[in-house]
Structures are given as C-alpha cells and as structure tokens.
Tab-separated table of C-alpha atoms and ligand atoms in Angstrom:
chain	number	residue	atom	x	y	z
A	1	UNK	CA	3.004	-8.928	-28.678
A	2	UNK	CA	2.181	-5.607	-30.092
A	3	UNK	CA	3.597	-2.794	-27.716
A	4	UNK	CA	2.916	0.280	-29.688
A	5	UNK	CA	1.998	2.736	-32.517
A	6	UNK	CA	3.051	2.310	-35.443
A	7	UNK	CA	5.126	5.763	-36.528
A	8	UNK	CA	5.764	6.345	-32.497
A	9	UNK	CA	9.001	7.879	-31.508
A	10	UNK	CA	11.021	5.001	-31.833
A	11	UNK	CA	10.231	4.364	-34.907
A	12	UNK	CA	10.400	7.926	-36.007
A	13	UNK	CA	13.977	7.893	-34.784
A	14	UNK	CA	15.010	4.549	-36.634
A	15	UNK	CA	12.473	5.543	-40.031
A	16	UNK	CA	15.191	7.139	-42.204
A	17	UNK	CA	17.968	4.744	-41.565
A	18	UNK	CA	15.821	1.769	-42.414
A	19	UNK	CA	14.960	3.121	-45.371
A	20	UNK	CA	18.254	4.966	-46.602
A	21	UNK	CA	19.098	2.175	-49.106
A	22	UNK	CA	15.495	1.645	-50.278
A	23	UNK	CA	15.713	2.947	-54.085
A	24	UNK	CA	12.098	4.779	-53.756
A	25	UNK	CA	13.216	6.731	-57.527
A	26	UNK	CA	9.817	9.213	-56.965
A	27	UNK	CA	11.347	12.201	-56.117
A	28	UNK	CA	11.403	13.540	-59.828
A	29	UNK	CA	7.793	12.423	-60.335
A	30	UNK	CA	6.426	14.608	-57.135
A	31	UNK	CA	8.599	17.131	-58.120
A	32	UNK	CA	7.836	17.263	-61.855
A	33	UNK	CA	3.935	17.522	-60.342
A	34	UNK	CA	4.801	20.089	-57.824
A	35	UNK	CA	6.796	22.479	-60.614
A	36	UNK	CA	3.791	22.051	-63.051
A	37	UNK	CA	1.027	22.650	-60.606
A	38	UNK	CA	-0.393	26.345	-58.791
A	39	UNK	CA	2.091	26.762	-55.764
A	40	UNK	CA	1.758	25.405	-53.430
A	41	UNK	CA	1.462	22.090	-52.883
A	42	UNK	CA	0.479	19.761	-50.024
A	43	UNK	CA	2.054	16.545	-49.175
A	44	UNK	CA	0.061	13.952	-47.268
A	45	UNK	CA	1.623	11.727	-44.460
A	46	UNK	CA	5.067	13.191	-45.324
A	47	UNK	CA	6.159	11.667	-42.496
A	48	UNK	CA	10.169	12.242	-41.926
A	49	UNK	CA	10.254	14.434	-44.902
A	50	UNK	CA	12.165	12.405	-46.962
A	51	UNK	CA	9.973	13.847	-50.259
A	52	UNK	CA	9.332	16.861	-48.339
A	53	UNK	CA	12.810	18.499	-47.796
A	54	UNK	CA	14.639	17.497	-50.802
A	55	UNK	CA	11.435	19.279	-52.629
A	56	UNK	CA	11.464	22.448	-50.168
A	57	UNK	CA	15.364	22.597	-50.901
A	58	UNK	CA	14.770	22.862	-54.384
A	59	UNK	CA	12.800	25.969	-53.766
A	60	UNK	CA	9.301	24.099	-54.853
A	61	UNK	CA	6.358	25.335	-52.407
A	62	UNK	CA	4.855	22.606	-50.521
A	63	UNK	CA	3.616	21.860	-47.227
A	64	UNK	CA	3.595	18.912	-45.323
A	65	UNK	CA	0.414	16.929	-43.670
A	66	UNK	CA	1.516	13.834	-40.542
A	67	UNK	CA	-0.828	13.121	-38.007
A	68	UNK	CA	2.215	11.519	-35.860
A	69	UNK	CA	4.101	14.563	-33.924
A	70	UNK	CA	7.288	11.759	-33.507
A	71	UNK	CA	7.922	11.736	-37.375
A	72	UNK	CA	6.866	15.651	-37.824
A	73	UNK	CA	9.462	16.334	-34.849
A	74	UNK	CA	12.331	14.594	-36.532
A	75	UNK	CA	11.162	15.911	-39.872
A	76	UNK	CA	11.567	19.528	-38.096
A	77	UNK	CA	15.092	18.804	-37.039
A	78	UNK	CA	16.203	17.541	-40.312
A	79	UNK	CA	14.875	20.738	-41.586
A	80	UNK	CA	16.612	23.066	-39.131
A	81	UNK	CA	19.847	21.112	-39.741
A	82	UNK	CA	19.274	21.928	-43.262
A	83	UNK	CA	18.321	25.617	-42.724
A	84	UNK	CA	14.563	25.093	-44.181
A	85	UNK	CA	11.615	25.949	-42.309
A	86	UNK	CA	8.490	23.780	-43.523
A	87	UNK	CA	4.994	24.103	-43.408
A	88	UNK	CA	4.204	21.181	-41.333
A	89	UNK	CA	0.430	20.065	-39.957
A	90	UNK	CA	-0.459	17.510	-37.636
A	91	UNK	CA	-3.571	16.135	-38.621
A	92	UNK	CA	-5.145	12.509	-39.186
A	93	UNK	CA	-5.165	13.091	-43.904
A	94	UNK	CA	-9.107	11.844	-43.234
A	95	UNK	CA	-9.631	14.663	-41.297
A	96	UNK	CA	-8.361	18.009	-41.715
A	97	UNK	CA	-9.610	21.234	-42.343
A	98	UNK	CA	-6.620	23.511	-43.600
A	99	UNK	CA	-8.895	26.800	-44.377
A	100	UNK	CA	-6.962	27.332	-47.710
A	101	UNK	CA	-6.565	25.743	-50.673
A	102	UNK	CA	-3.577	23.740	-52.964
A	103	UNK	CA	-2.455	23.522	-56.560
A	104	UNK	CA	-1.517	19.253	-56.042
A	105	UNK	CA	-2.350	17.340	-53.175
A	106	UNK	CA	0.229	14.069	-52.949
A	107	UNK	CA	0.484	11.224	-51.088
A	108	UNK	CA	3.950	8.614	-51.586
A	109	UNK	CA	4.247	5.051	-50.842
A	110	UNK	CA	1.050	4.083	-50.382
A	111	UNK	CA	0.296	5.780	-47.482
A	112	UNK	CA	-3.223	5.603	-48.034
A	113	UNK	CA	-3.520	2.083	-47.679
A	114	UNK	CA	-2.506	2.933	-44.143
A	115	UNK	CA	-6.152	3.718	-43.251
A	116	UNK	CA	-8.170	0.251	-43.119
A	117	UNK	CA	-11.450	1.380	-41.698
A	118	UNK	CA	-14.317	1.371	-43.943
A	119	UNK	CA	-14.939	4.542	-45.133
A	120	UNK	CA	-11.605	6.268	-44.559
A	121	UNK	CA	-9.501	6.085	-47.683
A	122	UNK	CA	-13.106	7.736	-49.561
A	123	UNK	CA	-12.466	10.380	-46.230
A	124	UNK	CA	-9.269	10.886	-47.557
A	125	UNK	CA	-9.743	11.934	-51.189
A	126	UNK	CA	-12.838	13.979	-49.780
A	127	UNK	CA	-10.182	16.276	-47.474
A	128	UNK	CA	-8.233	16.516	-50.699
A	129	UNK	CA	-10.917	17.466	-52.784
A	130	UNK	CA	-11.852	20.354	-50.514
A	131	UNK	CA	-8.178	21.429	-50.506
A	132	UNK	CA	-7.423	21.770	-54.309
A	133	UNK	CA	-8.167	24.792	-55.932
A	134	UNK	CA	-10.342	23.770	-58.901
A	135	UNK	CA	-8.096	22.310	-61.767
A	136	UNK	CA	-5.960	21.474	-58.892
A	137	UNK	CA	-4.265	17.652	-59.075
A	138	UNK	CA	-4.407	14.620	-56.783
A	139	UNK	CA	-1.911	12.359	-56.868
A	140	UNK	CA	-1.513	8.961	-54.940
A	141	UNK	CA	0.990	6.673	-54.951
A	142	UNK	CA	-0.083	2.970	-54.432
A	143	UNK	CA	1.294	-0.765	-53.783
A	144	UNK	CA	0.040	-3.340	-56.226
A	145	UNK	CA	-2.646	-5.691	-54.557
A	146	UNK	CA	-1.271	-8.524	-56.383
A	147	UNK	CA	1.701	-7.493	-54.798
A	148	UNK	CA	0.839	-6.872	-50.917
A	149	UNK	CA	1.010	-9.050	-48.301
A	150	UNK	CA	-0.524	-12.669	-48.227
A	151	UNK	CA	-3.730	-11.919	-46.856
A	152	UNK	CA	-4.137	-15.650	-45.513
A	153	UNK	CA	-0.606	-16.387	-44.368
A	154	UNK	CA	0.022	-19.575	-42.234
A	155	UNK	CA	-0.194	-19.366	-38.487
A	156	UNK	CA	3.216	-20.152	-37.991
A	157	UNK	CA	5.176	-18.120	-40.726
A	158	UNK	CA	8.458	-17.517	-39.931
A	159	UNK	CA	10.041	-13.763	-39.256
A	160	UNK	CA	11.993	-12.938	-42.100
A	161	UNK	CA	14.693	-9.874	-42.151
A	162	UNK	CA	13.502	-7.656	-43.759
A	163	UNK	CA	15.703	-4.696	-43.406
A	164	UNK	CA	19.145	-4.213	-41.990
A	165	UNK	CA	21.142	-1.073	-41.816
A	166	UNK	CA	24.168	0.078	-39.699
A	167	UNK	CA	23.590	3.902	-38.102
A	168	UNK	CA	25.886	6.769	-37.824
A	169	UNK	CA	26.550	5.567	-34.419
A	170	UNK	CA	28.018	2.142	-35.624
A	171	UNK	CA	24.450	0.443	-33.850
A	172	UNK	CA	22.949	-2.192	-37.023
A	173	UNK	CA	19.052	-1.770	-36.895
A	174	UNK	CA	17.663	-4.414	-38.369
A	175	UNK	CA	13.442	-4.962	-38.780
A	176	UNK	CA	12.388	-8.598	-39.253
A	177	UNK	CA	8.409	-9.030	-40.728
A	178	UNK	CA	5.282	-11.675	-40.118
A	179	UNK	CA	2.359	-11.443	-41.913
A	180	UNK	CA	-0.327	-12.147	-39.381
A	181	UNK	CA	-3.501	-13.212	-40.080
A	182	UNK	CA	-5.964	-10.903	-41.282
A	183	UNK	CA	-7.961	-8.860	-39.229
A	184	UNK	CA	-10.657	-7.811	-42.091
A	185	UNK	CA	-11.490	-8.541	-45.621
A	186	UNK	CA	-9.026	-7.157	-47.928
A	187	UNK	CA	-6.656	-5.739	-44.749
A	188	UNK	CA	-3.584	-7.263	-43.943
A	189	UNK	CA	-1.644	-7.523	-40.920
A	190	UNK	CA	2.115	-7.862	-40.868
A	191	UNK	CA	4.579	-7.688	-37.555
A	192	UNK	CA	7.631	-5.841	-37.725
A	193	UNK	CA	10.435	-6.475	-35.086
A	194	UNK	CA	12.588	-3.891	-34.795
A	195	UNK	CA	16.212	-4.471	-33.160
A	196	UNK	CA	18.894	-2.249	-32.654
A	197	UNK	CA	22.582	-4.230	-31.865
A	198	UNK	CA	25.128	-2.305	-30.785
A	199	UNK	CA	29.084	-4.181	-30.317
A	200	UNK	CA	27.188	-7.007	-30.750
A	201	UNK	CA	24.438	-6.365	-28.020
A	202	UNK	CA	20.488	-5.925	-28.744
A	203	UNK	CA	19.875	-3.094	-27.067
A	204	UNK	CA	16.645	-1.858	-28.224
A	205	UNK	CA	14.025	-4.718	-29.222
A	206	UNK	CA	10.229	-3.365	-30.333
A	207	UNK	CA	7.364	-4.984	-31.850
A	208	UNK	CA	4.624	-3.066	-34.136
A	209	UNK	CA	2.114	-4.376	-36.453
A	210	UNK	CA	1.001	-2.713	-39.683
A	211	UNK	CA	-2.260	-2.925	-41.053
A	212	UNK	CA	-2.711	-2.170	-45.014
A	213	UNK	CA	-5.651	-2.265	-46.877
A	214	UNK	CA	-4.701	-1.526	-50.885
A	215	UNK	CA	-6.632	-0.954	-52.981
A	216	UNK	CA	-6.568	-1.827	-56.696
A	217	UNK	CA	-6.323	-0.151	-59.906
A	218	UNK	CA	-9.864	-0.208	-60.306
A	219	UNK	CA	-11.091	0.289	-56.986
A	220	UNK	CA	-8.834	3.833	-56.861
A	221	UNK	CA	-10.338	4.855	-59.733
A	222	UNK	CA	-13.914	3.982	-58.291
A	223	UNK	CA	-13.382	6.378	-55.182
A	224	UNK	CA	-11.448	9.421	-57.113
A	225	UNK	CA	-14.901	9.130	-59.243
A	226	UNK	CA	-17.233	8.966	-56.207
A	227	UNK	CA	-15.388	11.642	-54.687
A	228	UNK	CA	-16.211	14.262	-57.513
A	229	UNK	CA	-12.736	13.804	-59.061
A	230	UNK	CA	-12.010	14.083	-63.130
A	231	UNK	CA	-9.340	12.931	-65.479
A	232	UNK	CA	-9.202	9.869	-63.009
A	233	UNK	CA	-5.704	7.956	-64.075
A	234	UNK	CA	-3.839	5.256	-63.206
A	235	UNK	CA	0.124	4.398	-64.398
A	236	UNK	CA	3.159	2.620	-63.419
A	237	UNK	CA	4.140	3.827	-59.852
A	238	UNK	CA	6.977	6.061	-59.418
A	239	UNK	CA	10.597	4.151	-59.709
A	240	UNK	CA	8.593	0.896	-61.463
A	241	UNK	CA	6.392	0.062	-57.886
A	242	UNK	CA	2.932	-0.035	-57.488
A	243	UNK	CA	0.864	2.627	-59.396
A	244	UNK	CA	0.117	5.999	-59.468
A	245	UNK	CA	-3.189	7.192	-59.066
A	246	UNK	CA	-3.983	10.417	-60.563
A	247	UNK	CA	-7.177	13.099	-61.108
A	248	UNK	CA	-8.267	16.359	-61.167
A	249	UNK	CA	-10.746	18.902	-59.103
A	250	UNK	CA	-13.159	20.149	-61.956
A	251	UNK	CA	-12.449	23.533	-63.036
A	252	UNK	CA	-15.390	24.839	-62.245
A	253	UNK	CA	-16.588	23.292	-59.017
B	1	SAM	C1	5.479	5.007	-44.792
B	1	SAM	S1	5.454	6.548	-43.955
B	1	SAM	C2	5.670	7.648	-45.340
B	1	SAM	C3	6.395	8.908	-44.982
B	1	SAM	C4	6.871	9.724	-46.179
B	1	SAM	N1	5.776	10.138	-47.036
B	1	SAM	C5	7.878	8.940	-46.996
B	1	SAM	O1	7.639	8.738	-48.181
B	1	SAM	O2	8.904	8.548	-46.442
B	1	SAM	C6	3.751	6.703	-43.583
B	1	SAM	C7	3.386	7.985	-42.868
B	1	SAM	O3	1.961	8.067	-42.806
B	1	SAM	C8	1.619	8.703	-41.594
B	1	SAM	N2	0.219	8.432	-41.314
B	1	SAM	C9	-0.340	7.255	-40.959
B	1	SAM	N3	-1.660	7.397	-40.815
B	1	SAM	C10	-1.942	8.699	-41.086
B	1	SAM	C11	-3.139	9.462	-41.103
B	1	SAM	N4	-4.317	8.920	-40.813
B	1	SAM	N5	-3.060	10.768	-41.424
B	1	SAM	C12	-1.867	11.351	-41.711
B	1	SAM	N6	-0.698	10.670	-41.699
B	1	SAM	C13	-0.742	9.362	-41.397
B	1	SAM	C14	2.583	8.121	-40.594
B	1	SAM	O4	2.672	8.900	-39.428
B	1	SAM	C15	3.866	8.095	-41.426
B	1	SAM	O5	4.598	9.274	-41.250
C-alpha cells in the first residue's frame, strides 16, 4: 500500500541519515560551476540542502528551488544550526516564475527524472531557460537508463534492503525497495519501505513509491536543443554515476 508523498515529512526527517554514507563525490563539480559562473546561482530540488549548505558555507551565492515545504523546513534548520540563512523557494522546478535571473541553474541526482508526466521534464529546462541570464549554464545531473530500474520487473520481486543507517538517537532506519510494475512507457515504479527500529522495536513503518522516468544521453540532449539551449553536453556524472548534462542560454537571446 502506498500511504503517502514521496519527500513528506517523514521522509524529510529520515532523508539525510539514509543517505549520510552514500559517496555522492559532486560537491566539487557544482561548486567548480557555481565559482565559474555570474553569482548567483540556483539549485533545483535542493531538497535537504545537502549541496546547498556546504556551497552557501563556502561563501558561493546560490539559492535553493523544493517544491516540498517538509525537506525546505529541515533544510532551514540545518541552516540556522549552521548560522546560514538561504535563499530558499517553494515551487514545483516545472513551474516557477522567480522574476530575476541566474548565472547556473543545477539540478543533482537526477532529480529531473522525478517528473514522469509527458511534457514536464521539457517544462523544466523551459523555467531554466527563462532564469539564466544569457551565457548563463544549465547543468543536470542524470542516472544512466541502462542503469535504472527494471522497467518490467516480476510481480512478485522480493523487497531488498536497500539502505540501513543507525541515527543520532541510537534508532537504525533502514529502507527496503520493489520495483513495481510500470505505470507508463519508459517510467518506473519502485516501493520503498521505510522502518525505523529502536532497542530492537519497529516503531515507525511507511510505505512510498517512486516514480522515475530517465532519460538518456541522447534524449537530454534532444530537449536542451528543443528548449533553445547551446553548447548542449553530456559527460560522466559527478563521482563516476550517471551523466551530466550540460548547455548554455545563447548570449544574445
Ligand atoms: C533525491 S532528492 C534531492 C535533494 C538534493 N538535491 C540532494 O541532492 O540531496 C529530490 C528532491 O526533489 C524534490 N522535488 C520533487 N519533485 C519536484 C518538483 N516538481 N519541483 C521541485 N522539486 C521537486 C523533492 O522534494 C526532493 O527534495
């Protein structure tokens, strides 16, 4: 059973623990980007701000972008612990109208795939294109499709753990994943059961389901095109994963 959003408060609260061990290794490409580009910057779906305030504390201008107000609020409390005061918007990245324009527009792990309605990944880069400045970069980090989920996966594949990590309280939280079948073409659908045991007790158990719809190389550089963008490039994605979708605003649009 599926009993809730995906980046809802509980999973807000249990995001950065999950993912504490998870060697992302981007941080010096988004803030290599950030340094090089017109200040300042806007991150997309920056979520907890796990890019965001590491970048902020280096004194790099950038602004944050989250249409969920349960990872924006713990991103803001990270921040106050941390005596930083971001920039942060909530606003659905296929939709927003900021009034002002960026230097680099970025978007980390794939995020994009996150949107699986037709139409709203090309919605995406169009929001971005309005917010660079001309010359201004876009940069978007993606999961390989050869990679992703099996789009066709047997009715009855097993739950495997998927991550497990023990909190400052001493509680473990552990998330277990099914792929599910499909619910479009090129979309997957995976369950993710989140647990947290404490002495030995579940005392939290949640079910979500993720949709993803990645798209390739070839596709990304098919939409940056379509959206107006130049210098359209793809590489190895940051820390050896995925790749990195990259383009430019024309200078003189
Ligand atoms: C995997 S998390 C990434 C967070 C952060 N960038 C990081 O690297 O840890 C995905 C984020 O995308 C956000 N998100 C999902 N759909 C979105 C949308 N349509 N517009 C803006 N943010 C969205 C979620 O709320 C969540 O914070």
């Amino acid at each position: 059973m599926i009993d809730g959003d995906t980046y809802d408060a509980l999973v807000a609260e249990l995001y950065d623990d999950i993912l504490a061990d998870v060697p992302f290794g981007d941080l010096e490409v988004w803030a290599e980007m950030v340094r090089t580009a017109e200040a300042p910057a806007l991150e997309l779906a920056c979520g907890t701000g796990r890019v965001l305030l590491p970048l902020l504390a280096r004194g790099l201008a950038v602004e944050g972008l989250d249409v969920s107000e349960a990872m924006l609020a713990v991103c803001r409390r990270k921040a106050a612990a941390q005596g930083l005061a971001p920039v942060l918007h909530r606003a659905a990245m296929q939709d927003f109208d900021l009034g002002r324009r960026f230097g680099a527009v970025f978007c980390p792990v794939a995020s994009l795939s996150l949107l699986t309605a037709d139409g709203s990944q090309a919605a995406v880069l169009a929001c971005a294109f309005r917010h660079l400045r001309p010359g201004g970069v876009l940069a978007l980090a993606m999961d390989d499709l050869a990679e992703s989920e099996d789009v066709s996966p047997p009715a009855d594949a097993p739950a495997v753990l998927h991550r497990e990590a023990r909190r400052a309280d001493g509680s473990v939280v552990r998330v277990h994943r099914r792929p599910l079948p499909a619910s479009a073409a090129g979309v997957t659908r995976t369950e993710l059961v989140y647990t947290v045991e404490q002495d030995g007790r579940v005392v939290t158990r949640a079910v979500r389901a993720v949709d993803l719809r990645p798209p390739s190389p070839e596709a990304m550089r098919a939409l940056l095109t379509a959206a107006g963008f130049t210098s359209v490039g793809v590489v190895s994605g940051p820390g050896g994963d995925g790749f990195l979708a990259t383009a430019r605003r024309p200078a003189a649009t």
